Amino acid sequence: MSSYHLDHLQHLETEAIHVMREVAAEFERPALLFSGGKDSICLLRLAEKAFRPSDLPMPLLNVDTGHHFPELNEFRDRRAAELGARLIVRRVEDAVAAGIAIPNPGEVSRNRLQIPTLLSAIEEFRFDACIGGARRDEEKARAKERFFSFRDSFGQWDPKNQRPELWNLFNARVNTGEHMRVFPLSNWTEMDVWEYIRRENLAVPTIYFSHRRSCVRRGGQWLPVTDLLPPKPNEEVRDLVVRVRTIGDIISTGLVVSPANTVDDIIAEIAAARVTERGSRADDKSSEAAMEDRKKQGYF
Amino acid sequence: MPHSTHPIEILRFNTCGSVDDGKSTLIGRLLYDSKSLMEDQIEALERSADITGGGQINLANLTDGLRAEREQGITIDVAYRYFATPRRKFIVADTPGHIQYTRNMVTGASSANLSIVLVDARNGVTEQSRRHTCLAALLGIPHLVIAINKMDLVDWSEERFLEIREEFEGFLPRLDVLRDVKFVPISALNGDNVVDSSSKTPWYQGPTLLGHLETVHIASDWNLTGLRFPVQWVNRPNNPRDSSLHDFRGLSGQLAGGILQRGQKILVLPSGLRSRVKDIWTYDRALAEAFCPQSITVLLEDDLDISRGDMIVGLEHLPGMGSELRARICWMNPRPLQRGKKYFLKHTTQTVQAVVTSLESRLDIRTFDSEAEPPELAMNDIGEIRLRTSKPIIYDGYGTNRLTGAFILIEQGTNMTVGAGMLQAPTEAVRPDYNDFAI
């Protein structure tokens, strides 16, 4: 390298690697939250960059809501196997059966039920740190997150009393029963994630690319028709060429009508986009403080 | 277009000012005018405008993300925002103006290339403006912009602009580390001189705020002189399937200063052991050289006993090493700094115990005078202290290197981060030829 200069992706990468290594060095029992989504795909590559040629010094953890896109779970399992990483999956169904997660009458979404499921997995394995792929540009409450985000023994986030975070000196100290959520991608934008996927030539689940799917129009978005989400009698089912921009549960992830077939197409589409990524997530629209409320309880 | 695909730099900046100086409005304006806002964000703004704003869009709602902030109309915690122009990507820390939230301002500003201090043209320089300017100087932020806002409310008066500028220039020389200071007359609410030049300030010849952010020279903001490699994590594969890795013993970390080259002679501190760089390993490929702030894995010629917290340096531009330290500190906790109390001190990749042995002085933010030997340092106080650490640390003066000159203090028991410290330059460098190392 002749000029001592990092471009924006190299800059974000070196920062994220530093954060990951701090986790490996400072915590006894860390885990990496891996869903198979685009952000956690970047996390996995960064973990390889941080720790190779050693094995990843932490298992992968995923909370399966039972409402995942099947393509996502297949990808998750395959990728973990390729890396030789240990994958721990904890299911919302099991947490409900065990009385750990209790659905409200008529509650269909598994979004809220992920919280107790995750916290119970953290307790079960005594994880003291969980690395997640959340980004500050996603949402207003996340914009206030630290890289090292402290959670008390109830798994709660106290946004008004966060630890100051200075330079690249991360305070990783927790007492027994408390834990840390760590977000190496804090400073990444949606565009950075896709540019990194392109630069690193990373595989992503096929549902990010355009495909044909039966959809219904609900709440201003196109939702995929599945056994979990059958069309109502008065709803018209349309056969559309769509893709997902962000992946949530299959019953609440809005599909974007899009011909994007390659990562280049996706980057061009995002560059021209006029709505944010989370604009297609029904779970964030319920109230202006929806994400803040879920995060305080222990959501990722 | 808000995005670009060719290589561009990142500029980190923070905004600070008193309550109601219009920080959040300014960031909202930068996002709005640089077309970085999306339709659903604008829609959400309009929705909340209908409910609380009497129909007028409130750009501050873009950054005030917590419910308490929207209800009280204030910014509680640092909010990070991201936007891009074809020339640069920007990471913005919107830092609060309330006195009690100074710790968040320090959080937002510690790694910034540039600080924007907002001043209400009607009020001129306030205690908060002085505090924020002083903090920006203390934190060694290389570039400062004084944005004189709400110029529309003083009829775009050049006289008023110059008056405020003079007041700043009266005290800036006392903050000797500030090298690059710009003054810009703006109206964040209406957008004048933020992204587009204003027709109302024919007397102002300088760049718009965004124009300055896009062009200010930041390439030399990292220290590339003295090699500093704090060992972060020892990379030693367990039972590798690949037999060539049996002897792999890598030292992983992020360069905190200088340039490291294959074949270079190095010194390990505090042990004083010497070796040579066999290779610079990265996931992508081996490198002939690496520079600050790259994250790398170093292989040495010799199998030395090296662990996290050790520092690899070159044979020239040596750092200081010691356990008796002098530093400036910004205190960030309601429980005052206590002499004689033990804290954890985290510096580069090592955490040691530390005791504050004396409080030398406390800075009076209004006069910039120092009060000698204050009884304590309370929340938001800035002072000079002496410390003793349980183990020697390897360091530079903060003015020389922000990464090896900085530390945080952590309260034992609560684990709160309570102090942000900036070390004074060592009185002498370590002497590698002497066998007087502490361990």
Short mmCIF file of N, CA, C and O in Angstrom, two decimals, chain A residues 169-257:
data_model
loop_
_atom_site.label_atom_id
_atom_site.label_comp_id
_atom_site.label_asym_id
_atom_site.label_seq_id
_atom_site.Cartn_x
_atom_site.Cartn_y
_atom_site.Cartn_z
N LEU A 169 -11.85 2.93 23.64
CA LEU A 169 -11.69 2.27 24.94
C LEU A 169 -13.06 1.82 25.44
O LEU A 169 -13.85 2.62 25.93
N PHE A 170 -13.32 0.53 25.32
CA PHE A 170 -14.64 0.03 25.67
C PHE A 170 -14.64 -0.56 27.08
O PHE A 170 -13.81 -1.40 27.39
N ASN A 171 -15.56 -0.10 27.88
CA ASN A 171 -15.72 -0.61 29.24
C ASN A 171 -16.55 -1.89 29.17
O ASN A 171 -17.75 -1.86 28.93
N ALA A 172 -15.86 -3.01 29.38
CA ALA A 172 -16.50 -4.32 29.19
C ALA A 172 -16.84 -4.98 30.52
O ALA A 172 -17.15 -6.16 30.56
N ARG A 173 -16.80 -4.22 31.60
CA ARG A 173 -16.96 -4.86 32.91
C ARG A 173 -18.44 -5.09 33.24
O ARG A 173 -19.25 -4.17 33.20
N VAL A 174 -18.76 -6.34 33.57
CA VAL A 174 -20.12 -6.67 34.02
C VAL A 174 -20.02 -7.55 35.26
O VAL A 174 -19.03 -8.28 35.43
N ASN A 175 -21.01 -7.47 36.12
CA ASN A 175 -21.08 -8.38 37.26
C ASN A 175 -21.85 -9.63 36.85
O ASN A 175 -22.53 -9.65 35.82
N THR A 176 -21.77 -10.64 37.70
CA THR A 176 -22.44 -11.91 37.41
C THR A 176 -23.93 -11.67 37.15
O THR A 176 -24.59 -10.94 37.91
N GLY A 177 -24.44 -12.28 36.10
CA GLY A 177 -25.87 -12.15 35.79
C GLY A 177 -26.18 -11.00 34.85
O GLY A 177 -27.22 -10.97 34.22
N GLU A 178 -25.26 -10.03 34.77
CA GLU A 178 -25.44 -8.94 33.81
C GLU A 178 -24.76 -9.36 32.50
O GLU A 178 -23.96 -10.28 32.48
N HIS A 179 -25.10 -8.67 31.44
CA HIS A 179 -24.37 -8.96 30.21
C HIS A 179 -24.27 -7.73 29.33
O HIS A 179 -24.83 -6.68 29.62
N MET A 180 -23.54 -7.89 28.26
CA MET A 180 -23.30 -6.79 27.34
C MET A 180 -23.81 -7.19 25.97
O MET A 180 -23.66 -8.34 25.54
N ARG A 181 -24.47 -6.25 25.29
CA ARG A 181 -24.75 -6.45 23.86
C ARG A 181 -23.71 -5.61 23.13
O ARG A 181 -23.50 -4.44 23.49
N VAL A 182 -23.09 -6.18 22.14
CA VAL A 182 -22.02 -5.49 21.45
C VAL A 182 -22.34 -5.40 19.97
O VAL A 182 -22.72 -6.39 19.35
N PHE A 183 -22.20 -4.20 19.42
CA PHE A 183 -22.64 -3.95 18.05
C PHE A 183 -21.50 -3.44 17.17
O PHE A 183 -21.35 -2.22 16.99
N PRO A 184 -20.73 -4.34 16.59
CA PRO A 184 -19.59 -3.90 15.78
C PRO A 184 -19.99 -3.09 14.54
O PRO A 184 -19.19 -2.33 14.02
N LEU A 185 -21.24 -3.27 14.07
CA LEU A 185 -21.68 -2.56 12.86
C LEU A 185 -22.37 -1.24 13.19
O LEU A 185 -23.06 -0.68 12.34
N SER A 186 -22.20 -0.75 14.42
CA SER A 186 -22.89 0.47 14.83
C SER A 186 -22.84 1.58 13.79
O SER A 186 -23.83 2.23 13.52
N ASN A 187 -21.67 1.80 13.21
CA ASN A 187 -21.49 2.93 12.30
C ASN A 187 -21.75 2.59 10.84
O ASN A 187 -21.49 3.41 9.96
N TRP A 188 -22.25 1.39 10.56
CA TRP A 188 -22.49 1.00 9.17
C TRP A 188 -23.90 1.44 8.75
O TRP A 188 -24.83 1.42 9.53
N THR A 189 -24.03 1.80 7.49
CA THR A 189 -25.35 2.06 6.92
C THR A 189 -25.75 0.87 6.07
O THR A 189 -24.93 -0.02 5.77
N GLU A 190 -27.02 0.87 5.66
CA GLU A 190 -27.50 -0.19 4.78
C GLU A 190 -26.62 -0.28 3.52
O GLU A 190 -26.26 -1.37 3.06
N MET A 191 -26.24 0.90 2.99
CA MET A 191 -25.40 0.92 1.80
C MET A 191 -24.04 0.31 2.08
O MET A 191 -23.51 -0.46 1.27
N ASP A 192 -23.45 0.62 3.23
CA ASP A 192 -22.14 0.06 3.58
C ASP A 192 -22.21 -1.47 3.62
O ASP A 192 -21.30 -2.16 3.17
N VAL A 193 -23.30 -2.00 4.18
CA VAL A 193 -23.45 -3.44 4.30
C VAL A 193 -23.43 -4.09 2.92
O VAL A 193 -22.72 -5.07 2.67
N TRP A 194 -24.19 -3.52 1.98
CA TRP A 194 -24.22 -4.12 0.64
C TRP A 194 -22.91 -3.91 -0.11
O TRP A 194 -22.47 -4.76 -0.86
N GLU A 195 -22.28 -2.77 0.09
CA GLU A 195 -20.98 -2.56 -0.56
C GLU A 195 -19.95 -3.54 -0.01
O GLU A 195 -19.08 -4.01 -0.73
N TYR A 196 -20.06 -3.84 1.28
CA TYR A 196 -19.13 -4.80 1.89
C TYR A 196 -19.41 -6.21 1.37
O TYR A 196 -18.48 -6.97 1.06
N ILE A 197 -20.70 -6.55 1.24
CA ILE A 197 -21.06 -7.86 0.68
C ILE A 197 -20.50 -8.00 -0.73
O ILE A 197 -19.97 -9.04 -1.11
N ARG A 198 -20.55 -6.90 -1.47
CA ARG A 198 -20.00 -6.94 -2.83
C ARG A 198 -18.47 -7.08 -2.80
O ARG A 198 -17.90 -7.91 -3.50
N ARG A 199 -17.83 -6.25 -1.98
CA ARG A 199 -16.37 -6.28 -1.94
C ARG A 199 -15.85 -7.65 -1.49
O ARG A 199 -14.87 -8.16 -2.01
N GLU A 200 -16.53 -8.23 -0.50
CA GLU A 200 -16.08 -9.50 0.06
C GLU A 200 -16.66 -10.70 -0.67
O GLU A 200 -16.36 -11.83 -0.33
N ASN A 201 -17.52 -10.42 -1.65
CA ASN A 201 -18.13 -11.48 -2.43
C ASN A 201 -18.85 -12.50 -1.54
O ASN A 201 -18.64 -13.70 -1.64
N LEU A 202 -19.69 -12.00 -0.63
CA LEU A 202 -20.36 -12.85 0.35
C LEU A 202 -21.66 -13.39 -0.21
O LEU A 202 -22.40 -12.67 -0.88
N ALA A 203 -21.93 -14.67 0.09
CA ALA A 203 -23.21 -15.26 -0.30
C ALA A 203 -24.31 -14.74 0.63
O ALA A 203 -24.06 -14.53 1.82
N VAL A 204 -25.49 -14.52 0.08
CA VAL A 204 -26.64 -14.11 0.90
C VAL A 204 -27.83 -15.02 0.53
O VAL A 204 -27.86 -15.58 -0.56
N PRO A 205 -28.80 -15.14 1.43
CA PRO A 205 -29.98 -15.96 1.10
C PRO A 205 -30.67 -15.45 -0.17
O PRO A 205 -30.71 -14.24 -0.42
N THR A 206 -31.22 -16.39 -0.92
CA THR A 206 -31.77 -16.04 -2.24
C THR A 206 -32.94 -15.06 -2.16
O THR A 206 -33.23 -14.38 -3.14
N ILE A 207 -33.62 -14.99 -1.01
CA ILE A 207 -34.79 -14.11 -0.96
C ILE A 207 -34.44 -12.62 -1.04
O ILE A 207 -35.30 -11.79 -1.24
N TYR A 208 -33.13 -12.28 -0.90
CA TYR A 208 -32.73 -10.88 -1.12
C TYR A 208 -32.79 -10.50 -2.59
O TYR A 208 -32.80 -9.33 -2.93
N PHE A 209 -32.78 -11.52 -3.46
CA PHE A 209 -32.86 -11.25 -4.90
C PHE A 209 -34.28 -11.48 -5.39
O PHE A 209 -35.08 -12.17 -4.74
N SER A 210 -34.58 -10.89 -6.53
CA SER A 210 -35.97 -10.92 -6.97
C SER A 210 -36.40 -12.34 -7.32
O SER A 210 -35.62 -13.15 -7.85
N HIS A 211 -37.60 -12.66 -6.95
CA HIS A 211 -38.19 -13.96 -7.22
C HIS A 211 -39.71 -13.79 -7.30
O HIS A 211 -40.25 -12.77 -6.89
N ARG A 212 -40.37 -14.81 -7.82
CA ARG A 212 -41.82 -14.72 -7.99
C ARG A 212 -42.51 -15.25 -6.75
O ARG A 212 -42.08 -16.25 -6.17
N ARG A 213 -43.52 -14.55 -6.28
CA ARG A 213 -44.17 -14.96 -5.04
C ARG A 213 -45.62 -14.46 -5.00
O ARG A 213 -45.92 -13.40 -5.55
N SER A 214 -46.48 -15.24 -4.36
CA SER A 214 -47.87 -14.80 -4.16
C SER A 214 -47.92 -13.83 -2.98
O SER A 214 -47.40 -14.15 -1.91
N CYS A 215 -48.55 -12.69 -3.21
CA CYS A 215 -48.56 -11.66 -2.18
C CYS A 215 -49.97 -11.12 -1.98
O CYS A 215 -50.80 -11.16 -2.89
N VAL A 216 -50.20 -10.58 -0.78
CA VAL A 216 -51.42 -9.81 -0.54
C VAL A 216 -51.03 -8.42 -0.07
O VAL A 216 -49.98 -8.23 0.54
N ARG A 217 -51.91 -7.45 -0.34
CA ARG A 217 -51.66 -6.07 0.06
C ARG A 217 -52.29 -5.87 1.43
O ARG A 217 -53.49 -6.08 1.61
N ARG A 218 -51.49 -5.51 2.41
CA ARG A 218 -52.04 -5.31 3.75
C ARG A 218 -51.25 -4.20 4.43
O ARG A 218 -50.01 -4.23 4.42
N GLY A 219 -51.95 -3.23 5.02
CA GLY A 219 -51.27 -2.15 5.75
C GLY A 219 -50.28 -1.40 4.89
O GLY A 219 -49.23 -0.98 5.36
N GLY A 220 -50.62 -1.25 3.60
CA GLY A 220 -49.74 -0.49 2.73
C GLY A 220 -48.51 -1.25 2.25
O GLY A 220 -47.60 -0.68 1.68
N GLN A 221 -48.43 -2.56 2.53
CA GLN A 221 -47.28 -3.32 2.03
C GLN A 221 -47.71 -4.65 1.42
O GLN A 221 -48.79 -5.15 1.68
N TRP A 222 -46.79 -5.20 0.64
CA TRP A 222 -46.99 -6.54 0.09
C TRP A 222 -46.43 -7.55 1.07
O TRP A 222 -45.26 -7.52 1.40
N LEU A 223 -47.31 -8.48 1.51
CA LEU A 223 -46.85 -9.54 2.42
C LEU A 223 -46.94 -10.88 1.71
O LEU A 223 -47.84 -11.10 0.89
N PRO A 224 -45.99 -11.81 2.02
CA PRO A 224 -46.00 -13.11 1.35
C PRO A 224 -47.15 -13.99 1.84
O PRO A 224 -47.40 -14.07 3.04
N VAL A 225 -47.84 -14.62 0.91
CA VAL A 225 -48.92 -15.55 1.27
C VAL A 225 -48.29 -16.89 1.66
O VAL A 225 -47.51 -17.47 0.91
N THR A 226 -48.57 -17.33 2.87
CA THR A 226 -48.05 -18.61 3.37
C THR A 226 -49.15 -19.26 4.20
O THR A 226 -50.22 -18.66 4.39
N ASP A 227 -48.89 -20.46 4.73
CA ASP A 227 -49.86 -21.09 5.63
C ASP A 227 -50.11 -20.22 6.85
O ASP A 227 -51.20 -20.21 7.42
N LEU A 228 -49.07 -19.49 7.27
CA LEU A 228 -49.21 -18.62 8.45
C LEU A 228 -49.99 -17.36 8.12
O LEU A 228 -50.49 -16.69 9.01
N LEU A 229 -50.02 -17.01 6.84
CA LEU A 229 -50.69 -15.78 6.45
C LEU A 229 -51.52 -16.03 5.20
O LEU A 229 -51.15 -15.67 4.09
N PRO A 230 -52.67 -16.72 5.40
CA PRO A 230 -53.54 -16.96 4.26
C PRO A 230 -54.28 -15.67 3.89
O PRO A 230 -54.50 -14.83 4.77
N PRO A 231 -54.64 -15.52 2.63
CA PRO A 231 -55.38 -14.31 2.25
C PRO A 231 -56.78 -14.31 2.89
O PRO A 231 -57.38 -15.37 3.08
N LYS A 232 -57.26 -13.13 3.26
CA LYS A 232 -58.63 -13.01 3.75
C LYS A 232 -59.57 -13.06 2.56
O LYS A 232 -59.15 -12.80 1.43
N PRO A 233 -60.84 -13.38 2.82
CA PRO A 233 -61.77 -13.61 1.70
C PRO A 233 -61.82 -12.46 0.69
O PRO A 233 -61.89 -12.69 -0.51
N ASN A 234 -61.74 -11.22 1.16
CA ASN A 234 -61.90 -10.10 0.23
C ASN A 234 -60.57 -9.63 -0.35
O ASN A 234 -60.51 -8.65 -1.07
N GLU A 235 -59.48 -10.32 0.00
CA GLU A 235 -58.16 -9.86 -0.45
C GLU A 235 -57.79 -10.49 -1.79
O GLU A 235 -58.00 -11.69 -2.01
N GLU A 236 -57.19 -9.68 -2.62
CA GLU A 236 -56.75 -10.17 -3.91
C GLU A 236 -55.32 -10.69 -3.78
O GLU A 236 -54.46 -10.03 -3.21
N VAL A 237 -55.07 -11.89 -4.27
CA VAL A 237 -53.72 -12.44 -4.25
C VAL A 237 -53.05 -12.11 -5.58
O VAL A 237 -53.61 -12.35 -6.65
N ARG A 238 -51.85 -11.51 -5.47
CA ARG A 238 -51.14 -11.14 -6.70
C ARG A 238 -49.85 -11.94 -6.81
O ARG A 238 -49.19 -12.22 -5.82
N ASP A 239 -49.51 -12.30 -8.01
CA ASP A 239 -48.27 -13.00 -8.28
C ASP A 239 -47.26 -11.96 -8.74
O ASP A 239 -47.39 -11.41 -9.81
N LEU A 240 -46.27 -11.65 -7.87
CA LEU A 240 -45.38 -10.52 -8.17
C LEU A 240 -43.92 -10.94 -8.17
O LEU A 240 -43.53 -11.94 -7.56
N VAL A 241 -43.10 -10.14 -8.84
CA VAL A 241 -41.64 -10.33 -8.78
C VAL A 241 -41.12 -9.40 -7.69
O VAL A 241 -41.18 -8.18 -7.82
N VAL A 242 -40.69 -10.00 -6.62
CA VAL A 242 -40.37 -9.22 -5.41
C VAL A 242 -39.04 -9.69 -4.81
O VAL A 242 -38.48 -10.71 -5.20
N ARG A 243 -38.57 -8.90 -3.83
CA ARG A 243 -37.46 -9.35 -3.00
C ARG A 243 -37.65 -8.76 -1.61
O ARG A 243 -38.49 -7.88 -1.42
N VAL A 244 -36.88 -9.27 -0.63
CA VAL A 244 -36.93 -8.66 0.70
C VAL A 244 -35.78 -7.67 0.80
O VAL A 244 -34.69 -7.90 0.27
N ARG A 245 -36.03 -6.57 1.50
CA ARG A 245 -34.96 -5.60 1.72
C ARG A 245 -34.38 -5.80 3.12
O ARG A 245 -33.19 -5.64 3.36
N THR A 246 -35.26 -6.12 4.04
CA THR A 246 -34.84 -6.46 5.39
C THR A 246 -35.67 -7.67 5.78
O THR A 246 -36.82 -7.79 5.36
N ILE A 247 -35.08 -8.58 6.56
CA ILE A 247 -35.80 -9.81 6.86
C ILE A 247 -36.26 -9.82 8.30
O ILE A 247 -35.46 -9.79 9.23
N GLY A 248 -37.56 -9.86 8.49
CA GLY A 248 -38.14 -10.11 9.80
C GLY A 248 -38.90 -11.42 9.71
O GLY A 248 -38.53 -12.31 8.93
N ASP A 249 -39.95 -11.53 10.48
CA ASP A 249 -40.76 -12.74 10.38
C ASP A 249 -41.53 -12.75 9.07
O ASP A 249 -41.85 -11.70 8.51
N ILE A 250 -41.87 -13.96 8.62
CA ILE A 250 -42.50 -14.11 7.31
C ILE A 250 -43.91 -13.49 7.30
O ILE A 250 -44.43 -13.14 6.24
N ILE A 251 -44.49 -13.30 8.49
CA ILE A 251 -45.84 -12.72 8.50
C ILE A 251 -45.82 -11.19 8.56
O ILE A 251 -46.85 -10.55 8.46
N SER A 252 -44.64 -10.58 8.75
CA SER A 252 -44.63 -9.12 8.87
C SER A 252 -43.60 -8.44 7.98
O SER A 252 -43.40 -7.24 8.06
N THR A 253 -42.90 -9.21 7.13
CA THR A 253 -41.87 -8.61 6.30
C THR A 253 -42.47 -8.15 4.97
O THR A 253 -42.95 -8.98 4.19
N GLY A 254 -42.45 -6.87 4.76
CA GLY A 254 -42.97 -6.33 3.51
C GLY A 254 -42.01 -6.65 2.37
O GLY A 254 -40.79 -6.62 2.53
N LEU A 255 -42.58 -7.01 1.22
CA LEU A 255 -41.76 -7.34 0.06
C LEU A 255 -41.71 -6.14 -0.86
O LEU A 255 -42.67 -5.39 -0.97
N VAL A 256 -40.56 -5.96 -1.49
CA VAL A 256 -40.39 -4.86 -2.41
C VAL A 256 -40.52 -5.40 -3.82
O VAL A 256 -39.86 -6.39 -4.16
N VAL A 257 -41.37 -4.76 -4.62
CA VAL A 257 -41.44 -5.16 -6.03
C VAL A 257 -40.15 -4.71 -6.68
O VAL A 257 -39.82 -3.51 -6.66
#
